[in-house]
Amino acid sequence: MKRWSLGLAALLLSQGALAATPPAAAKSAPKGAPAPKGAPVKLVTVGPAVTETVFALGMGEAVVGVDDTSLALPVARGRPKVGYQRALASEPLIALGTTSLLASEEAGPPGVLEQLRSAGLDVVILSNKPTLDEARNRVRVLAKKLGRESQGEALVADLEKQLQDAAARAAKGKQGKPVRVLALYARGANALMVAGKETPTDELIRLAGGVNAVTEYSGHRPLTAEGVIVTAPDIILVPDGTLTALGGEAALRNVPGLSQVKGWKVTTVEDVHFMSLGPNLGKAVQRIQDGMGLPARDAK
């Protein structure tokens, strides 16, 4: 049985070294020709935030391929897979009749992206910086690119409303001490990682009105028993897929370090929200607030 979520594991594989594409490969464009004018739009989306946004804009029917990390989205699982986002190949994308590659900045290698441009594909690279501002901007950029500006503004308006409600809930919860949230995910069998600053979950926790229990570093690092004890979390935040892979809450409570700290509760978010900040991030914020036990906005 798999011990971790496919989409989450693929996104957070080591960023260490992919071999550079040989210069010769970048110079020779693969076989293929630009789609004729008036041909149907065929999109390949790379990166869960990009894929989630394209589907939310109502363009899911045009998606002919997705990368491995996008498989965390149920709506994307029926689409052909084009591989890991950092190790794309040009031939499979061209074979799908792709007219546009819409990808987060992790996509590569660079030589393959250049091959696709030389073959006539429209290659659009978007920032994946884990901030609310970038999430809004990504919606608007993709909406303009796809001719869905009104739908894009509607998505942004819905997000703003959700976050306004979340801010009202957070304000009600400020009477007590700040809720400390420790965000964990399974990178592989028996390997739990901790989300520090400048990560999607760090932003979600802030928007929910909590505080990230880890402030000493940015990015992700392996979980240690000593680290858990020092953070003294009130909430353990994990993706749904990680909790399932571990065997449920009871198994999580037996993890070294977590078993030594008492009084914490578990809450979860969908795997895709742990990986990136898409247009539905407001729902993830509200779910974290539910786990924190914050009062509803209209509670008397």
PDB file of N, CA and C in Angstrom, residues 204 268-270 273 280-289:
ATOM      1  N   LEU A 204      -1.679  29.703   4.951  1.00  0.00           N
ATOM      2  CA  LEU A 204      -3.020  29.280   5.363  1.00  0.00           C
ATOM      3  C   LEU A 204      -3.216  29.460   6.867  1.00  0.00           C
ATOM      4  N   THR A 268      -7.244  18.447   9.304  1.00  0.00           N
ATOM      5  CA  THR A 268      -6.711  18.126   7.984  1.00  0.00           C
ATOM      6  C   THR A 268      -7.205  19.126   6.939  1.00  0.00           C
ATOM      7  N   VAL A 269      -6.480  19.164   5.831  1.00  0.00           N
ATOM      8  CA  VAL A 269      -6.917  19.872   4.635  1.00  0.00           C
ATOM      9  C   VAL A 269      -6.701  18.936   3.453  1.00  0.00           C
ATOM     10  N   GLU A 270      -7.324  19.245   2.339  1.00  0.00           N
ATOM     11  CA  GLU A 270      -7.089  18.460   1.142  1.00  0.00           C
ATOM     12  C   GLU A 270      -5.619  18.557   0.750  1.00  0.00           C
ATOM     13  N   HIS A 273      -4.346  21.656  -1.114  1.00  0.00           N
ATOM     14  CA  HIS A 273      -4.207  22.900  -0.373  1.00  0.00           C
ATOM     15  C   HIS A 273      -2.937  22.924   0.449  1.00  0.00           C
ATOM     16  N   ASN A 280      -9.300  28.013  -4.378  1.00  0.00           N
ATOM     17  CA  ASN A 280     -10.171  27.549  -3.294  1.00  0.00           C
ATOM     18  C   ASN A 280      -9.469  27.555  -1.942  1.00  0.00           C
ATOM     19  N   LEU A 281      -8.410  28.338  -1.814  1.00  0.00           N
ATOM     20  CA  LEU A 281      -7.673  28.349  -0.557  1.00  0.00           C
ATOM     21  C   LEU A 281      -8.522  28.829   0.614  1.00  0.00           C
ATOM     22  N   GLY A 282      -9.549  29.642   0.332  1.00  0.00           N
ATOM     23  CA  GLY A 282     -10.426  30.105   1.409  1.00  0.00           C
ATOM     24  C   GLY A 282     -11.118  28.962   2.126  1.00  0.00           C
ATOM     25  N   LYS A 283     -11.453  27.904   1.381  1.00  0.00           N
ATOM     26  CA  LYS A 283     -12.088  26.734   1.995  1.00  0.00           C
ATOM     27  C   LYS A 283     -11.125  26.035   2.941  1.00  0.00           C
ATOM     28  N   ALA A 284      -9.838  25.985   2.563  1.00  0.00           N
ATOM     29  CA  ALA A 284      -8.847  25.375   3.427  1.00  0.00           C
ATOM     30  C   ALA A 284      -8.677  26.189   4.708  1.00  0.00           C
ATOM     31  N   VAL A 285      -8.692  27.524   4.584  1.00  0.00           N
ATOM     32  CA  VAL A 285      -8.582  28.381   5.760  1.00  0.00           C
ATOM     33  C   VAL A 285      -9.749  28.133   6.710  1.00  0.00           C
ATOM     34  N   GLN A 286     -10.959  28.052   6.168  1.00  0.00           N
ATOM     35  CA  GLN A 286     -12.130  27.804   7.006  1.00  0.00           C
ATOM     36  C   GLN A 286     -12.056  26.443   7.682  1.00  0.00           C
ATOM     37  N   ARG A 287     -11.524  25.459   6.982  1.00  0.00           N
ATOM     38  CA  ARG A 287     -11.394  24.119   7.562  1.00  0.00           C
ATOM     39  C   ARG A 287     -10.391  24.116   8.718  1.00  0.00           C
ATOM     40  N   ILE A 288      -9.309  24.866   8.564  1.00  0.00           N
ATOM     41  CA  ILE A 288      -8.350  24.985   9.663  1.00  0.00           C
ATOM     42  C   ILE A 288      -8.999  25.680  10.854  1.00  0.00           C
ATOM     43  N   GLN A 289      -9.781  26.706  10.573  1.00  0.00           N
ATOM     44  CA  GLN A 289     -10.461  27.406  11.673  1.00  0.00           C
ATOM     45  C   GLN A 289     -11.441  26.485  12.394  1.00  0.00           C
TER      46      GLN A 289
END
